[in-house]
Structures are given as C-alpha cells and as structure tokens.
Short mmCIF file of C-alpha atoms in Angstrom, two decimals:
data_model
loop_
_atom_site.label_atom_id
_atom_site.label_comp_id
_atom_site.label_asym_id
_atom_site.label_seq_id
_atom_site.Cartn_x
_atom_site.Cartn_y
_atom_site.Cartn_z
CA MET A 19 -41.70 -14.64 35.23
CA THR A 20 -40.64 -13.27 31.73
CA SER A 21 -41.53 -16.64 30.12
CA ILE A 22 -44.87 -16.80 31.83
CA GLU A 23 -45.70 -13.29 30.55
CA ALA A 24 -44.51 -14.16 27.13
CA ALA A 25 -46.64 -17.34 27.12
CA ASN A 26 -49.64 -15.41 28.12
CA ILE A 27 -49.56 -12.81 25.52
CA PRO A 28 -50.97 -14.79 22.56
CA GLU A 29 -53.93 -16.02 24.70
CA ARG A 30 -54.82 -12.64 26.09
CA GLN A 31 -57.54 -10.91 24.09
CA PRO A 32 -56.41 -7.28 23.50
CA THR A 33 -59.25 -5.35 24.99
CA VAL A 34 -59.86 -1.89 23.79
CA ILE A 35 -60.90 0.21 26.83
CA HIS A 36 -61.59 3.42 24.84
CA PRO A 37 -62.49 3.13 21.24
CA ALA A 38 -60.80 5.76 18.82
CA TRP A 39 -63.89 7.98 18.75
CA VAL A 40 -64.03 8.26 22.50
CA ARG A 41 -60.43 9.25 22.71
CA VAL A 42 -60.67 11.80 19.89
CA THR A 43 -63.79 13.44 21.17
CA HIS A 44 -62.38 13.42 24.66
CA TRP A 45 -59.36 15.37 23.75
CA ILE A 46 -61.08 17.89 21.48
CA ASN A 47 -63.57 18.36 24.18
CA ALA A 48 -60.76 18.88 26.78
CA VAL A 49 -59.15 21.60 24.69
CA ALA A 50 -62.54 23.34 23.78
CA MET A 51 -63.59 23.19 27.53
CA LEU A 52 -60.43 24.92 28.75
CA VAL A 53 -60.88 27.63 26.10
CA MET A 54 -64.60 28.01 27.07
CA ILE A 55 -63.76 28.16 30.82
CA GLY A 56 -60.87 30.55 30.47
CA SER A 57 -62.75 32.94 28.12
CA GLY A 58 -65.93 32.37 30.13
CA TRP A 59 -64.19 33.68 33.34
CA GLU A 60 -63.13 36.83 31.59
CA ILE A 61 -66.69 37.45 30.38
CA TYR A 62 -67.93 36.82 33.99
CA ASN A 63 -65.58 39.48 35.17
CA ALA A 64 -67.29 42.07 32.99
CA SER A 65 -70.48 41.71 35.03
CA GLN A 66 -69.95 39.45 38.12
CA LEU A 67 -72.79 37.37 39.51
CA PHE A 68 -71.05 36.97 42.95
CA GLY A 69 -68.61 39.11 44.91
CA PHE A 70 -65.46 37.96 43.21
CA THR A 71 -63.58 38.16 39.95
CA TYR A 72 -61.19 35.75 38.35
CA SER A 73 -57.50 36.87 38.18
CA SER A 74 -56.61 37.83 34.72
CA SER A 75 -53.64 35.53 34.94
CA ILE A 76 -56.04 32.56 34.48
CA THR A 77 -58.44 34.06 32.05
CA LEU A 78 -58.31 34.05 28.32
CA GLY A 79 -58.80 36.93 25.95
CA GLY A 80 -57.32 39.91 27.82
CA TRP A 81 -60.59 41.94 27.75
CA LEU A 82 -64.31 41.33 27.30
CA GLY A 83 -64.09 41.65 23.53
CA GLY A 84 -61.22 39.17 23.14
CA ALA A 85 -62.80 36.67 25.47
CA LEU A 86 -66.13 36.80 23.59
CA GLN A 87 -64.24 36.07 20.40
CA TRP A 88 -62.59 33.07 21.97
CA HIS A 89 -65.88 32.07 23.57
CA PHE A 90 -67.89 32.22 20.35
CA ALA A 91 -65.26 30.44 18.31
CA ALA A 92 -64.68 27.42 20.63
CA MET A 93 -68.44 27.06 21.18
CA TRP A 94 -68.61 25.57 17.71
CA VAL A 95 -65.92 23.11 18.50
CA LEU A 96 -67.55 22.16 21.93
CA ALA A 97 -71.00 21.87 20.59
CA ILE A 98 -70.34 19.92 17.45
CA ASN A 99 -67.83 17.64 19.13
CA GLY A 100 -70.32 17.14 22.01
CA MET A 101 -73.04 16.24 19.53
CA VAL A 102 -70.89 13.63 17.84
CA TYR A 103 -69.88 12.23 21.24
CA VAL A 104 -73.52 11.99 22.52
CA ALA A 105 -74.84 10.58 19.24
CA LEU A 106 -72.05 7.88 19.01
CA GLY A 107 -72.45 7.07 22.81
CA LEU A 108 -76.14 6.45 22.21
CA ILE A 109 -75.87 4.65 18.83
CA THR A 110 -73.06 2.31 19.82
CA GLY A 111 -74.77 1.49 23.17
CA ARG A 112 -71.62 2.54 25.00
CA PHE A 113 -73.60 4.89 27.39
CA ARG A 114 -75.99 2.07 28.21
CA SER A 115 -73.40 -0.57 28.88
CA LYS A 116 -70.81 1.65 30.60
CA LEU A 117 -72.90 4.05 32.58
CA LEU A 118 -76.01 2.16 33.46
CA PRO A 119 -77.50 1.11 35.86
CA ILE A 120 -76.83 3.67 38.47
CA ARG A 121 -78.10 2.38 41.74
CA PRO A 122 -77.95 4.57 44.91
CA GLY A 123 -77.07 1.72 47.11
CA GLU A 124 -73.99 0.77 45.02
CA VAL A 125 -72.93 4.35 44.76
CA ALA A 126 -72.98 4.69 48.61
CA ALA A 127 -71.14 1.43 48.97
CA ASP A 128 -68.46 2.53 46.36
CA VAL A 129 -68.16 5.99 48.02
CA LYS A 130 -67.43 4.32 51.26
CA ALA A 131 -64.89 1.92 49.57
CA ALA A 132 -63.23 4.79 47.89
CA LEU A 133 -62.86 6.82 51.03
CA THR A 134 -61.30 3.93 52.84
CA LEU A 135 -59.00 3.39 49.88
CA LYS A 136 -60.45 -0.10 49.23
CA LEU A 137 -62.13 0.70 45.85
CA ALA A 138 -60.63 -1.53 43.13
CA HIS A 139 -59.91 -0.43 39.77
CA ASP A 140 -57.98 -3.18 38.23
CA ASP A 141 -60.23 -3.32 35.27
CA LEU A 142 -60.36 -0.06 33.63
CA SER A 143 -62.98 -1.24 31.07
CA LYS A 144 -65.49 -1.39 33.94
CA TYR A 145 -66.74 1.66 35.75
CA ASN A 146 -67.77 1.40 39.49
CA SER A 147 -71.04 3.00 40.37
CA VAL A 148 -69.44 6.30 41.49
CA GLN A 149 -67.66 6.62 38.13
CA ARG A 150 -71.04 5.86 36.27
CA LEU A 151 -72.80 8.41 38.38
CA LEU A 152 -70.18 11.19 37.72
CA TYR A 153 -69.68 10.38 34.03
CA ALA A 154 -73.40 10.27 33.30
CA GLY A 155 -73.85 13.35 35.40
CA ILE A 156 -71.20 15.44 33.61
CA ILE A 157 -72.73 14.47 30.29
CA VAL A 158 -76.18 15.87 31.59
CA VAL A 159 -74.20 19.09 32.83
CA GLY A 160 -72.44 19.37 29.43
CA VAL A 161 -75.74 19.30 27.52
CA THR A 162 -77.14 21.87 30.00
CA ILE A 163 -74.28 24.31 29.71
CA VAL A 164 -74.63 24.30 25.88
CA LEU A 165 -78.36 24.83 26.07
CA THR A 166 -78.01 27.54 28.71
CA GLY A 167 -75.32 29.12 26.60
CA LEU A 168 -77.74 29.20 23.60
CA ALA A 169 -80.42 30.55 25.89
CA ILE A 170 -78.37 33.57 26.98
CA TRP A 171 -76.81 34.12 23.47
CA LYS A 172 -80.15 34.11 21.65
CA PRO A 173 -82.89 35.19 24.29
CA VAL A 174 -85.05 36.53 21.48
CA GLN A 175 -84.65 33.99 18.62
CA LEU A 176 -84.72 31.02 21.15
CA GLN A 177 -86.92 32.68 23.78
CA TRP A 178 -88.79 29.31 24.51
CA LEU A 179 -85.34 27.98 25.50
CA THR A 180 -84.48 31.01 27.69
CA ALA A 181 -87.88 30.74 29.36
CA LEU A 182 -87.37 27.06 29.95
CA PHE A 183 -84.37 28.02 32.11
CA GLY A 184 -86.41 30.54 33.91
CA GLY A 185 -85.58 33.58 31.80
CA TYR A 186 -82.41 35.52 30.82
CA ASP A 187 -81.04 36.37 34.30
CA VAL A 188 -81.63 32.94 35.77
CA ALA A 189 -80.21 31.20 32.80
CA ARG A 190 -76.97 33.11 33.33
CA TYR A 191 -76.85 31.59 36.87
CA VAL A 192 -77.56 28.13 35.61
CA HIS A 193 -74.76 28.61 33.00
CA PHE A 194 -72.37 29.59 35.72
CA PHE A 195 -73.24 26.61 37.97
CA CYS A 196 -72.85 24.20 35.18
CA MET A 197 -69.33 25.71 34.63
CA ALA A 198 -68.59 25.35 38.43
CA ALA A 199 -69.81 21.68 38.31
CA ILE A 200 -67.52 21.03 35.24
CA VAL A 201 -64.49 22.69 37.00
CA GLY A 202 -65.22 20.47 40.13
CA PHE A 203 -65.43 17.45 38.00
CA LEU A 204 -62.20 18.30 36.27
CA VAL A 205 -60.35 18.76 39.48
CA VAL A 206 -61.48 15.18 40.71
CA HIS A 207 -60.95 13.78 37.29
CA VAL A 208 -57.43 15.00 36.72
CA LEU A 209 -56.57 14.08 40.43
CA LEU A 210 -57.67 10.43 40.00
CA THR A 211 -55.87 10.23 36.74
CA LEU A 212 -52.66 11.20 38.56
CA ILE A 213 -53.38 8.48 41.20
CA VAL A 214 -54.11 5.91 38.52
CA PRO A 215 -51.83 6.91 35.70
CA LYS A 216 -52.78 3.80 33.40
CA SER A 217 -56.16 5.54 32.99
CA LEU A 218 -54.46 8.31 31.22
CA ARG A 219 -52.56 5.86 29.01
CA ALA A 220 -55.90 4.22 28.18
CA MET A 221 -57.33 7.52 27.07
CA MET A 222 -54.33 8.09 24.80
CA THR A 223 -53.65 4.70 23.32
CA GLY A 224 -56.93 3.03 23.84
CA ARG A 225 -55.60 0.26 26.18
CA MET B 24 -78.14 42.22 39.75
CA ALA B 25 -75.98 44.08 42.11
CA ARG B 26 -72.79 44.82 40.22
CA LYS B 27 -70.02 45.81 42.59
CA GLN B 28 -66.69 47.43 41.99
CA THR B 29 -67.77 49.71 39.18
CA ILE B 30 -66.96 53.43 39.40
CA ILE B 31 -70.22 54.52 37.85
CA PRO B 32 -73.19 52.24 37.90
CA GLY B 33 -73.58 50.53 34.54
CA VAL B 34 -70.02 51.28 33.45
CA ASP B 35 -67.48 48.51 33.36
CA LYS B 36 -64.19 49.55 34.71
CA ARG B 37 -62.32 47.47 32.21
CA LEU B 38 -64.00 49.02 29.37
CA LEU B 39 -63.16 52.35 30.68
CA ILE B 40 -59.50 51.36 30.94
CA LYS B 41 -59.66 49.87 27.47
CA ASP B 42 -60.95 53.02 26.15
CA ALA B 43 -58.20 55.13 27.92
CA ALA B 44 -55.79 52.69 26.38
CA LYS B 45 -56.86 53.70 22.91
CA LEU B 46 -54.91 56.90 23.55
CA LEU B 47 -51.78 55.04 23.74
CA PRO B 48 -49.65 54.37 20.65
CA ASP B 49 -50.87 51.26 18.68
CA PRO B 50 -48.21 48.74 19.59
CA SER B 51 -48.60 49.23 23.39
CA ARG B 52 -52.28 48.53 23.22
CA ARG B 53 -52.11 45.38 21.35
CA TRP B 54 -52.60 43.43 24.53
CA PHE B 55 -55.75 41.84 23.11
CA LEU B 56 -54.27 38.28 23.20
CA ARG B 57 -50.85 38.78 24.70
CA GLY B 58 -49.09 37.83 27.82
CA ALA B 59 -51.34 37.27 30.76
CA SER B 60 -54.33 37.19 28.54
CA LEU B 61 -53.23 33.70 27.35
CA GLY B 62 -53.37 32.35 30.94
CA ALA B 63 -55.38 29.32 30.18
CA LEU B 64 -53.58 28.28 27.14
CA THR B 65 -50.19 28.98 28.66
CA LEU B 66 -51.22 26.69 31.58
CA LEU B 67 -52.33 24.04 29.10
CA THR B 68 -49.37 23.94 26.91
CA GLY B 69 -46.66 25.22 29.37
CA CYS B 70 -45.51 27.75 26.91
CA ASP B 71 -46.98 30.67 24.87
CA ILE B 72 -47.45 29.05 21.55
CA VAL B 73 -50.16 31.22 20.10
CA ASP B 74 -48.99 33.78 17.58
CA SER B 75 -51.27 36.61 18.59
CA ASP B 76 -51.68 38.12 15.06
CA ALA B 77 -52.52 34.80 13.55
CA ALA B 78 -54.83 33.95 16.38
CA GLU B 79 -56.47 37.33 16.22
CA GLY B 80 -56.99 36.94 12.44
CA VAL B 81 -58.63 33.52 12.87
CA LEU B 82 -60.81 34.79 15.59
CA ARG B 83 -62.08 37.72 13.50
CA ARG B 84 -62.78 35.40 10.63
CA ILE B 85 -64.84 33.26 12.91
CA SER B 86 -66.67 36.30 14.16
CA THR B 87 -67.56 37.19 10.62
CA PHE B 88 -68.83 33.63 10.15
CA ASN B 89 -70.90 34.05 13.30
CA ASP B 90 -72.38 37.29 11.78
CA ARG B 91 -73.67 35.12 8.81
CA ALA B 92 -74.87 32.44 11.22
CA GLN B 93 -76.83 34.90 13.23
CA ALA B 94 -78.34 36.62 10.24
CA TRP B 95 -79.51 33.12 9.17
CA LEU B 96 -80.94 32.60 12.73
CA PHE B 97 -82.76 35.96 12.68
CA ASN B 98 -86.39 35.66 12.11
CA PRO B 99 -87.92 39.10 11.12
CA ASN B 100 -91.31 38.04 12.57
CA THR B 101 -89.97 36.96 16.00
CA LEU B 102 -90.70 39.57 18.59
CA ALA B 103 -88.64 40.24 21.60
CA PRO B 104 -90.69 39.40 24.83
CA GLU B 105 -92.52 42.39 26.20
CA TYR B 106 -93.00 42.92 29.98
CA ALA B 107 -95.48 44.53 32.38
CA GLU B 108 -94.82 48.02 33.57
CA SER B 109 -94.23 46.63 37.09
CA ARG B 110 -91.10 44.84 35.70
CA ILE B 111 -89.24 48.03 34.66
CA THR B 112 -85.83 48.27 36.18
CA ARG B 113 -85.67 51.43 38.35
CA PRO B 114 -83.39 53.23 38.17
CA PHE B 115 -82.59 52.04 34.67
CA PRO B 116 -78.82 52.06 34.47
CA PHE B 117 -76.84 54.59 32.44
CA ASN B 118 -74.27 52.98 30.26
CA GLY B 119 -71.59 54.21 28.02
CA TYR B 120 -67.86 54.26 27.64
CA TYR B 121 -67.78 57.64 29.32
CA ALA B 122 -69.07 59.06 32.68
CA GLU B 123 -72.69 60.15 32.83
CA ASP B 124 -71.74 63.75 33.24
CA GLU B 125 -69.51 63.53 30.05
CA ALA B 126 -72.65 62.48 27.98
CA PRO B 127 -73.49 64.80 25.07
CA GLU B 128 -75.75 67.76 25.72
CA ILE B 129 -77.90 68.48 22.72
CA ASP B 130 -80.13 71.46 22.27
CA GLY B 131 -83.42 70.23 21.07
CA LYS B 132 -84.37 73.42 19.65
CA THR B 133 -81.57 73.60 17.20
CA TYR B 134 -81.19 69.82 16.77
CA LYS B 135 -81.43 68.59 13.21
CA LEU B 136 -81.32 64.91 12.20
CA GLU B 137 -79.18 64.51 9.00
CA VAL B 138 -80.39 61.78 6.73
CA GLY B 139 -78.43 60.48 3.63
CA GLY B 140 -77.40 57.73 1.40
CA LEU B 141 -79.89 55.63 -0.61
CA ILE B 142 -82.94 57.68 0.13
CA ASP B 143 -85.29 60.03 -1.83
CA ASN B 144 -85.73 62.94 0.49
CA LYS B 145 -82.48 64.30 2.14
CA GLU B 146 -84.04 67.18 3.97
CA PRO B 147 -82.96 67.23 7.64
CA TRP B 148 -85.49 66.53 10.33
CA THR B 149 -86.15 68.91 13.36
CA LEU B 150 -87.12 67.32 16.69
CA ASP B 151 -90.67 68.74 16.32
CA ARG B 152 -91.25 66.97 13.11
CA LEU B 153 -89.74 63.82 14.36
CA SER B 154 -91.97 63.84 17.48
CA ALA B 155 -95.03 64.34 15.40
CA LEU B 156 -94.51 60.88 13.71
CA PRO B 157 -96.81 57.98 14.70
CA GLN B 158 -95.60 56.67 18.03
CA VAL B 159 -95.37 53.16 19.39
CA SER B 160 -94.43 51.85 22.81
CA GLN B 161 -92.43 48.91 24.06
CA ILE B 162 -91.34 47.53 27.39
CA THR B 163 -88.43 45.29 26.62
CA ARG B 164 -85.27 43.75 28.06
CA HIS B 165 -82.02 45.62 27.37
CA ILE B 166 -79.20 43.05 27.35
CA CYS B 167 -75.68 44.34 27.68
CA VAL B 168 -72.68 42.57 26.12
CA GLU B 169 -71.21 42.41 29.55
CA GLY B 170 -74.06 40.11 30.64
CA TRP B 171 -76.30 42.15 32.81
CA SER B 172 -79.74 43.05 31.66
CA ALA B 173 -82.47 45.70 32.54
CA ILE B 174 -86.08 46.11 31.49
CA GLY B 175 -86.94 49.57 30.12
CA SER B 176 -89.86 51.31 28.49
CA TRP B 177 -89.35 53.24 25.16
CA GLN B 178 -91.73 55.29 23.06
CA GLY B 179 -91.04 56.46 19.52
CA VAL B 180 -91.54 55.86 15.84
CA ARG B 181 -90.88 52.60 14.07
CA LEU B 182 -87.57 52.88 12.16
CA SER B 183 -89.24 51.10 9.33
CA GLU B 184 -91.86 53.77 9.26
CA PHE B 185 -89.34 56.48 9.20
CA LEU B 186 -87.27 54.76 6.49
CA GLN B 187 -90.41 54.59 4.37
CA ARG B 188 -91.11 58.44 4.87
CA ILE B 189 -87.60 59.38 3.69
CA GLY B 190 -87.93 57.02 0.73
CA ALA B 191 -85.16 54.70 1.65
CA ASP B 192 -84.09 51.95 -0.62
CA THR B 193 -84.79 49.00 1.83
CA ARG B 194 -82.91 46.64 -0.55
CA ALA B 195 -79.73 48.38 0.75
CA LYS B 196 -77.72 46.26 3.22
CA TYR B 197 -77.11 48.58 6.09
CA VAL B 198 -78.40 51.54 8.20
CA TRP B 199 -75.61 53.57 9.53
CA PHE B 200 -75.94 55.70 12.65
CA GLN B 201 -73.75 58.65 13.60
CA CYS B 202 -73.95 59.98 17.14
CA ALA B 203 -73.05 63.18 18.85
CA GLU B 204 -70.35 61.65 21.15
CA GLY B 205 -68.52 60.43 18.18
CA TYR B 206 -70.05 56.82 18.46
CA SER B 207 -71.31 55.28 15.22
CA ASN B 208 -72.30 51.87 13.98
CA THR B 209 -74.22 50.03 11.33
CA VAL B 210 -77.00 47.50 11.59
CA ASP B 211 -78.36 44.98 9.07
CA MET B 212 -81.45 46.08 7.02
CA ALA B 213 -83.45 43.14 8.39
CA THR B 214 -82.97 44.37 11.99
CA ALA B 215 -83.65 47.98 10.90
CA LEU B 216 -87.01 46.89 9.44
CA HIS B 217 -87.94 44.79 12.41
CA PRO B 218 -91.28 45.83 14.01
CA GLN B 219 -89.69 46.57 17.37
CA THR B 220 -86.78 48.67 16.06
CA GLN B 221 -87.76 52.05 17.21
CA LEU B 222 -86.44 55.66 17.02
CA SER B 223 -87.14 56.57 20.56
CA PHE B 224 -87.93 59.99 21.88
CA LYS B 225 -89.21 58.96 25.22
CA PHE B 226 -88.10 56.69 28.15
CA ASP B 227 -90.93 55.63 30.39
CA ASN B 228 -93.20 58.06 28.76
CA GLN B 229 -91.08 61.01 29.66
CA ILE B 230 -88.92 62.99 27.15
CA LEU B 231 -85.70 60.96 26.72
CA PRO B 232 -83.33 62.27 29.41
CA ARG B 233 -79.86 63.15 28.57
CA LYS B 234 -78.39 60.07 30.03
CA TYR B 235 -80.48 57.87 27.99
CA GLY B 236 -79.61 59.57 24.70
CA PHE B 237 -81.58 62.84 24.22
CA PRO B 238 -82.92 63.66 21.81
CA MET B 239 -83.05 60.32 20.12
CA LYS B 240 -81.75 56.76 20.43
CA CYS B 241 -82.52 53.71 18.39
CA ARG B 242 -84.00 51.00 20.45
CA MET B 243 -83.37 47.48 19.04
CA PRO B 244 -84.58 44.79 21.44
CA THR B 245 -83.21 42.11 19.00
CA LYS B 246 -79.72 43.43 19.53
CA LEU B 247 -77.29 43.75 22.36
CA GLY B 248 -77.26 47.11 24.15
CA PHE B 249 -74.18 48.50 22.46
CA LYS B 250 -75.81 48.13 19.03
CA ASN B 251 -78.54 50.59 20.22
CA PRO B 252 -76.99 54.06 19.38
CA LYS B 253 -77.89 57.22 21.44
CA TYR B 254 -77.73 60.97 20.66
CA ILE B 255 -78.19 60.06 17.00
CA THR B 256 -77.30 62.95 14.67
CA ALA B 257 -77.32 61.24 11.37
CA ILE B 258 -78.88 58.21 9.73
CA TYR B 259 -77.58 56.87 6.37
CA VAL B 260 -78.80 54.04 4.20
CA GLN B 261 -75.95 52.34 2.39
CA ASN B 262 -74.45 49.23 1.08
CA ASN B 263 -71.01 49.47 2.71
CA ASP B 264 -70.46 48.48 6.22
CA ALA B 265 -68.86 51.50 7.80
CA GLY B 266 -68.02 49.47 10.93
CA GLY B 267 -68.68 50.74 14.42
CA TYR B 268 -67.05 52.12 17.60
CA TRP B 269 -67.03 48.75 19.44
CA GLU B 270 -67.21 46.46 16.45
CA ASN B 271 -63.96 47.93 15.16
CA GLN B 272 -62.36 46.96 18.44
CA GLY B 273 -63.48 43.35 18.31
CA TYR B 274 -67.14 43.07 19.41
CA ASN B 275 -69.11 40.87 17.27
CA TRP B 276 -70.89 43.01 14.45
CA HIS B 277 -74.16 41.22 14.26
CA SER B 278 -74.69 40.83 18.02
CA GLY B 279 -78.26 39.76 17.58
CA LEU B 280 -80.22 38.33 20.48
#
C-alpha cells in the first residue's frame, strides 16, 4: 500500500483548492467579523430592536462607547478586506467558476442528499449546489451589511443610500437581519468544518 | 421603536450606570475593555491576550482617524432630510445622563448667554435679544448614538447668523459650548456654519420646554444627538479642542451623520 501511494505521488497534480488570496482574506474576514458581531451586540443592547439583550459575557467593548470604538475600527478591516476579496473573486473568475450556476432543482436534490447523509464531498475543489447557494448568498449578505452599516452611520451625507434601504429606522433592522444571517451561516459553516476537518486544513494550507 | 427596560424613557440604563461609575476611584472604573467586556475575543483566542491600555490607545487613535475621515466626508451643502409635521415623534423623548426632574432649571429673565474667544463683541446676550434674531424652522431626525431616532421640530436662529453678529473669526477651528448642567463639547467650524445648525429657542413652535433644553439648545441635524448641547450658557470660538463630556469618555468626537 505504501509503495502504491509513493508511486502515485509524482503523477498526481498538486491541486490548490484555495489560492493564497482566498485564505488570507478568509481569515482576516473571520477576525473582523467576530469583532464586528461582538461589538455590534453591545451597540444593539443600548437600544434594542427586539425584546432581548445580549449577555455582556459575549459582547465586546464593555459599554456603548467602547463597543462603538471597536465597531468603527474593525469596519475598515472588514470593508477593505471585503472589497479586495470581491474584486479578486470577480477578476480571477473564481466566483463564476466556483459559485455558478445555482439551479433550484440541483439545490433541492443536494439538500435531500445532505439530510440523508448521502452528499459526497470527496473533491473539496468542487462545491455542491447547496454550498454554491450559501457561499454566493453570504457574499450578497456581506455586501448588504456593509452598505446598511454605511446607511446608518451616515444618514445625512449618504442619505440616498439610507433611503434605498427604506430610511434610517428600517436600515437598522436590515443591518440586524444581515448579522443574524451571518451568525446563522457561521454556525452551519463551523459545524460542517468540524464534520469534514480536511476542509479546515484546505483553508489553512491551500490543499 | 418601543424601547423596553429603561428606567426613564430615552435614558439608557447602562449610560446611567456608567455615569454613576464615574464617581468611583479611577482604577475601579477602567472596565472599558476588561474582563467580561472581552467576551468575543476571549472566546476566539481562549485567553485574554489583549493588553487593555494598548488596545484602548489604538482604538482612540483610530477614532481620531475616523474624525478626519468624517470631516472629509462632510459636505457643507448637503442638507439633512426634512419631514412633514405629521411625522413628528410625539411625545418626543427626553434624553440625558440624568433624570428628567434633575434637568437644569434656568430663569429666563436673568439668563445671560456668555460669548467669548475669537470674536469682536463679547457682550453677553439676554434671552429677549436672542429671541429677536431672525428665526428659521426645521423638522429633522434626531439620531441618538444608542441607535434610536425621533423626528422633532425646532425653531431658532442659524448659528452662522449668530456667529456673524458677534463678529466671530470663522477661520477658527472650533465652537465650544458650555451648558448649565456641567455638560460641554466642541464642534468643528464647518458644522457650526452649516445652514441647518440652529440655536433653538422653540420646540414644535412652543417655547423650548425645560426637558428639551430651556432656554436654548444647539440643534445640529448633521450630528448625533449627544453633540447637540442643551441649556447652553456660554459659546466660545476657539482653536483648541476643549473636549467634551461624552467625547472624553470615548464617544467619537466628530460623530457626524
């Protein structure tokens, strides 16, 4: 068995699943997102949209002023890193080749396969249609959370953007729901990584 | 916009506690970035790696950078959206770091506005003289740093008009406001000269009630609510940033909208 493997190595093309720019932007985004979510929860607590608050044990900043400082510092990292990621995703054609097409029929079939634990993931370089939908969707959510953030940060200077999201108060809710979608994504994303640990290795080493 | 769990409508419980904590000796209130406040990062790293003084210093510097970014983004000709009278939030919330019944009580008859700094005429202003200045009106959205907003109606004189009348050097960097309750802050000259920045004597066409800042507040719809001083007793035109009540505690100084 050892000899067969050894014999195979020279012939096998070393496939890079995630190029360096994907890995670097992924981990910068991961840290920036956690800071934005933790501080965002503390900001939310100052004036809640729903009948609950986040426990201060899971928020960042200690009080509103501290949380705002974290939020308005990490926003630069999140937004600049996000722009680099989206630009490279479009320029290199990675988004098109990896995330498209998304066909409802295939999504339904893959959801069914996943739920019956029959969904194959031998080849990490290829996304199934559920992955394509979720990864494409979370990019749209990421862009929306940055835009709604700008809309509620600058409702006078960028009032056209605020109006686009239905005004200041509505934009706050949209901003919140984007956060909820990202947290939901994060839970599934991390959970699936634990089930398929080689996907975590791929995001660290590239293969 | 129903905000629950507040002791007094419009007052954030946390901010009240924060304010009370100021009475404690300095080391015990340096909870800005400590302990539980680092929840998310502690979860992330499994340990408390952030040196809070260093982190606080970095965050303050970024906040100063954000001041410059916001000053750059500020367009002196962009007006805050104005609304129809039917959109006014009623009752308009009282907001402060103290309870409504602790708000300053000022006698309009003896009130005198002190003016100083880089101006030609330092004679104090009585309320009668102030009220006789040409009045403008606005119905704009007040946006609180906490996140909530409310639409209000204010009447008064443009601050730019008043600054012209006292012969202010508008090349100076800041306008500093001192208030009766001990509150103070500075704003950038660009905002002070904005056409919607108003020394307000009326709310909803009635004499400014005590809870909204009698006898005078400065309404700036291009700034977060806490940058809009109430119960103003002195206005100085100057080149040094004298800081501000909330700004000194960590709120972003520019806080432009």
